[in-house]
Amino acid sequence: MSEEITHRLSTEGVDPLTLAGVNDGNLVVLAQRLGVRVSLRGDALILHGPLAAVERAVPVAQALVDLARIGGAEGGGEPLDVADVDRLVSEEAQVGEGTRHPGEGEYKIILPGLRRVIQAKTTGQREYLRAIAQHDIVIGIGPAGTGKTYLAVAAAVDALARKRVRRIVLARPAVEAGENLGFLPGDLHEKVDPYLRPLYDALEDMMPHDRVHKAIESRIIEIAPLAYMRGRTLSDAFVILDEAQNATGMQMKMFLTRLGVDSRAVITGDKTQIDLANREDSGLLQVERILPGIEGIGFCYLGDGDVVRHRLVRDIIRAYAEDAQG
């Protein structure tokens, strides 16, 4: 019979409801996935079970405590749920002992206006935020649901709040299949708005609604189709090009050469969702081939393990990838 041990982790300063989840769901899933008994008593999370199981559970439980502490300390961080526990368990299985988890000395973004904290929930997301902090241009490539756009917008809002830049510029190819706006109903604003809506949604999740609209009216924040960037110089700005897989090579070159003094750019895209008639016309594929090795430009690749939407999204992405290979 294997030896059983008890291990206590300090939860001082952690909101117990944030840590435990709805109906203690986070603790229940942690126990089920790792084969240990889990209880929360006072300022301690207690793990009990076979020695090997407890040793596997400790880094996962510590990562969960760290995430809860980051959120709770600011009075309104992102809620933790069973999907977070699943990700932490999967990450520990992949990276093994000795690798840092989210919450341990990582880059995190505090949004005081909404009393929220945004932090990486996966290793890939942590590397992505680190790349954004360390490079003037970052190309983030990965499937849907990995937080490419969301984290980039959060970094932009943070840079604006800290006065590291004077404005934010968010751009997207206006129409995935080639900016053919004439067939859409309404005026120009109404035609392009549906394609830019995800950028508005991300902003409004990070700033009070009235502040977003005031910033847009004063042009501190600009959200526009990629074609509107032509002929401009974007200085002292945080510039994001979203859905870059649907920018043509010429559009991508045009965008990159808009960058002015004291500006930084993040380019996000998913190579599996190229809607251009000729896949090889994608500017994202071209920069991946042309730009590696240039100092100040960082490439960051996220995978299905970094998906932070519903757990089925990760499984769906994997199924499609397997079908494409088969």
JSON list of C-alpha atoms in Angstrom, two decimals, residues 51-131:
[
{"chain": "A", "resi": 51, "resn": "LEU", "atom": "CA", "xyz": [2.78, 10.47, -2.18]},
{"chain": "A", "resi": 52, "resn": "ALA", "atom": "CA", "xyz": [3.13, 10.41, -5.98]},
{"chain": "A", "resi": 53, "resn": "ALA", "atom": "CA", "xyz": [-0.34, 11.88, -6.54]},
{"chain": "A", "resi": 54, "resn": "VAL", "atom": "CA", "xyz": [0.21, 14.70, -4.04]},
{"chain": "A", "resi": 55, "resn": "GLU", "atom": "CA", "xyz": [3.57, 15.53, -5.63]},
{"chain": "A", "resi": 56, "resn": "ARG", "atom": "CA", "xyz": [1.84, 15.84, -9.02]},
{"chain": "A", "resi": 57, "resn": "ALA", "atom": "CA", "xyz": [-0.99, 17.90, -7.51]},
{"chain": "A", "resi": 58, "resn": "VAL", "atom": "CA", "xyz": [1.14, 20.46, -5.62]},
{"chain": "A", "resi": 59, "resn": "PRO", "atom": "CA", "xyz": [2.35, 22.55, -8.62]},
{"chain": "A", "resi": 60, "resn": "VAL", "atom": "CA", "xyz": [-1.12, 22.54, -10.17]},
{"chain": "A", "resi": 61, "resn": "ALA", "atom": "CA", "xyz": [-2.77, 23.58, -6.91]},
{"chain": "A", "resi": 62, "resn": "GLN", "atom": "CA", "xyz": [-0.13, 26.27, -6.36]},
{"chain": "A", "resi": 63, "resn": "ALA", "atom": "CA", "xyz": [-0.75, 27.64, -9.85]},
{"chain": "A", "resi": 64, "resn": "LEU", "atom": "CA", "xyz": [-4.49, 27.78, -9.10]},
{"chain": "A", "resi": 65, "resn": "VAL", "atom": "CA", "xyz": [-3.82, 29.61, -5.83]},
{"chain": "A", "resi": 66, "resn": "ASP", "atom": "CA", "xyz": [-1.54, 32.07, -7.62]},
{"chain": "A", "resi": 67, "resn": "LEU", "atom": "CA", "xyz": [-4.17, 32.84, -10.25]},
{"chain": "A", "resi": 68, "resn": "ALA", "atom": "CA", "xyz": [-6.81, 33.35, -7.55]},
{"chain": "A", "resi": 69, "resn": "ARG", "atom": "CA", "xyz": [-4.45, 35.61, -5.58]},
{"chain": "A", "resi": 70, "resn": "ILE", "atom": "CA", "xyz": [-3.76, 37.83, -8.61]},
{"chain": "A", "resi": 71, "resn": "GLY", "atom": "CA", "xyz": [-7.45, 38.25, -9.29]},
{"chain": "A", "resi": 72, "resn": "GLY", "atom": "CA", "xyz": [-8.62, 38.60, -5.71]},
{"chain": "A", "resi": 73, "resn": "ALA", "atom": "CA", "xyz": [-5.93, 41.11, -4.74]},
{"chain": "A", "resi": 74, "resn": "GLU", "atom": "CA", "xyz": [-7.37, 43.66, -7.17]},
{"chain": "A", "resi": 75, "resn": "GLY", "atom": "CA", "xyz": [-10.97, 43.01, -6.19]},
{"chain": "A", "resi": 76, "resn": "GLY", "atom": "CA", "xyz": [-12.33, 41.67, -9.44]},
{"chain": "A", "resi": 77, "resn": "GLY", "atom": "CA", "xyz": [-9.92, 39.62, -11.47]},
{"chain": "A", "resi": 78, "resn": "GLU", "atom": "CA", "xyz": [-11.10, 37.16, -14.07]},
{"chain": "A", "resi": 79, "resn": "PRO", "atom": "CA", "xyz": [-13.11, 34.37, -12.41]},
{"chain": "A", "resi": 80, "resn": "LEU", "atom": "CA", "xyz": [-11.59, 30.92, -12.26]},
{"chain": "A", "resi": 81, "resn": "ASP", "atom": "CA", "xyz": [-13.57, 27.88, -13.31]},
{"chain": "A", "resi": 82, "resn": "VAL", "atom": "CA", "xyz": [-13.12, 24.17, -14.00]},
{"chain": "A", "resi": 83, "resn": "ALA", "atom": "CA", "xyz": [-11.71, 24.93, -17.46]},
{"chain": "A", "resi": 84, "resn": "ASP", "atom": "CA", "xyz": [-8.81, 26.72, -15.77]},
{"chain": "A", "resi": 85, "resn": "VAL", "atom": "CA", "xyz": [-8.18, 23.67, -13.61]},
{"chain": "A", "resi": 86, "resn": "ASP", "atom": "CA", "xyz": [-8.20, 21.44, -16.70]},
{"chain": "A", "resi": 87, "resn": "ARG", "atom": "CA", "xyz": [-5.70, 23.73, -18.44]},
{"chain": "A", "resi": 88, "resn": "LEU", "atom": "CA", "xyz": [-3.37, 23.76, -15.46]},
{"chain": "A", "resi": 89, "resn": "VAL", "atom": "CA", "xyz": [-3.50, 19.96, -15.17]},
{"chain": "A", "resi": 90, "resn": "SER", "atom": "CA", "xyz": [-2.79, 19.57, -18.90]},
{"chain": "A", "resi": 91, "resn": "GLU", "atom": "CA", "xyz": [0.04, 22.09, -18.77]},
{"chain": "A", "resi": 92, "resn": "GLU", "atom": "CA", "xyz": [1.69, 20.35, -15.84]},
{"chain": "A", "resi": 93, "resn": "ALA", "atom": "CA", "xyz": [1.52, 17.05, -17.69]},
{"chain": "A", "resi": 94, "resn": "GLN", "atom": "CA", "xyz": [3.20, 18.63, -20.73]},
{"chain": "A", "resi": 95, "resn": "VAL", "atom": "CA", "xyz": [5.91, 20.74, -19.14]},
{"chain": "A", "resi": 96, "resn": "GLY", "atom": "CA", "xyz": [6.72, 18.64, -16.09]},
{"chain": "A", "resi": 97, "resn": "GLU", "atom": "CA", "xyz": [8.18, 19.67, -12.80]},
{"chain": "A", "resi": 98, "resn": "GLY", "atom": "CA", "xyz": [10.25, 22.83, -12.49]},
{"chain": "A", "resi": 99, "resn": "THR", "atom": "CA", "xyz": [8.48, 24.98, -15.07]},
{"chain": "A", "resi": 100, "resn": "ARG", "atom": "CA", "xyz": [6.73, 28.15, -13.93]},
{"chain": "A", "resi": 101, "resn": "HIS", "atom": "CA", "xyz": [2.97, 28.38, -14.20]},
{"chain": "A", "resi": 102, "resn": "PRO", "atom": "CA", "xyz": [0.76, 31.39, -14.81]},
{"chain": "A", "resi": 103, "resn": "GLY", "atom": "CA", "xyz": [0.86, 33.63, -11.77]},
{"chain": "A", "resi": 104, "resn": "GLU", "atom": "CA", "xyz": [4.52, 33.07, -10.94]},
{"chain": "A", "resi": 105, "resn": "GLY", "atom": "CA", "xyz": [6.40, 36.23, -11.92]},
{"chain": "A", "resi": 106, "resn": "GLU", "atom": "CA", "xyz": [4.55, 36.59, -15.21]},
{"chain": "A", "resi": 107, "resn": "TYR", "atom": "CA", "xyz": [3.44, 39.70, -17.03]},
{"chain": "A", "resi": 108, "resn": "LYS", "atom": "CA", "xyz": [-0.01, 40.72, -15.86]},
{"chain": "A", "resi": 109, "resn": "ILE", "atom": "CA", "xyz": [-2.16, 43.66, -16.83]},
{"chain": "A", "resi": 110, "resn": "ILE", "atom": "CA", "xyz": [-4.14, 45.62, -14.25]},
{"chain": "A", "resi": 111, "resn": "LEU", "atom": "CA", "xyz": [-7.17, 47.54, -15.47]},
{"chain": "A", "resi": 112, "resn": "PRO", "atom": "CA", "xyz": [-7.97, 49.93, -12.59]},
{"chain": "A", "resi": 113, "resn": "GLY", "atom": "CA", "xyz": [-10.94, 51.47, -14.34]},
{"chain": "A", "resi": 114, "resn": "LEU", "atom": "CA", "xyz": [-12.79, 48.17, -14.12]},
{"chain": "A", "resi": 115, "resn": "ARG", "atom": "CA", "xyz": [-10.91, 46.80, -11.09]},
{"chain": "A", "resi": 116, "resn": "ARG", "atom": "CA", "xyz": [-9.82, 43.80, -13.13]},
{"chain": "A", "resi": 117, "resn": "VAL", "atom": "CA", "xyz": [-6.62, 41.91, -13.70]},
{"chain": "A", "resi": 118, "resn": "ILE", "atom": "CA", "xyz": [-5.81, 40.19, -16.97]},
{"chain": "A", "resi": 119, "resn": "GLN", "atom": "CA", "xyz": [-3.09, 37.56, -16.90]},
{"chain": "A", "resi": 120, "resn": "ALA", "atom": "CA", "xyz": [-1.95, 34.65, -19.00]},
{"chain": "A", "resi": 121, "resn": "LYS", "atom": "CA", "xyz": [-3.68, 31.37, -18.31]},
{"chain": "A", "resi": 122, "resn": "THR", "atom": "CA", "xyz": [-1.33, 29.18, -20.35]},
{"chain": "A", "resi": 123, "resn": "THR", "atom": "CA", "xyz": [2.39, 28.94, -21.09]},
{"chain": "A", "resi": 124, "resn": "GLY", "atom": "CA", "xyz": [1.83, 30.15, -24.66]},
{"chain": "A", "resi": 125, "resn": "GLN", "atom": "CA", "xyz": [-0.11, 33.19, -23.50]},
{"chain": "A", "resi": 126, "resn": "ARG", "atom": "CA", "xyz": [2.61, 34.04, -20.99]},
{"chain": "A", "resi": 127, "resn": "GLU", "atom": "CA", "xyz": [5.26, 33.91, -23.73]},
{"chain": "A", "resi": 128, "resn": "TYR", "atom": "CA", "xyz": [3.01, 36.05, -25.93]},
{"chain": "A", "resi": 129, "resn": "LEU", "atom": "CA", "xyz": [2.68, 38.78, -23.30]},
{"chain": "A", "resi": 130, "resn": "ARG", "atom": "CA", "xyz": [6.42, 38.61, -22.65]},
{"chain": "A", "resi": 131, "resn": "ALA", "atom": "CA", "xyz": [7.11, 39.04, -26.38]}
]
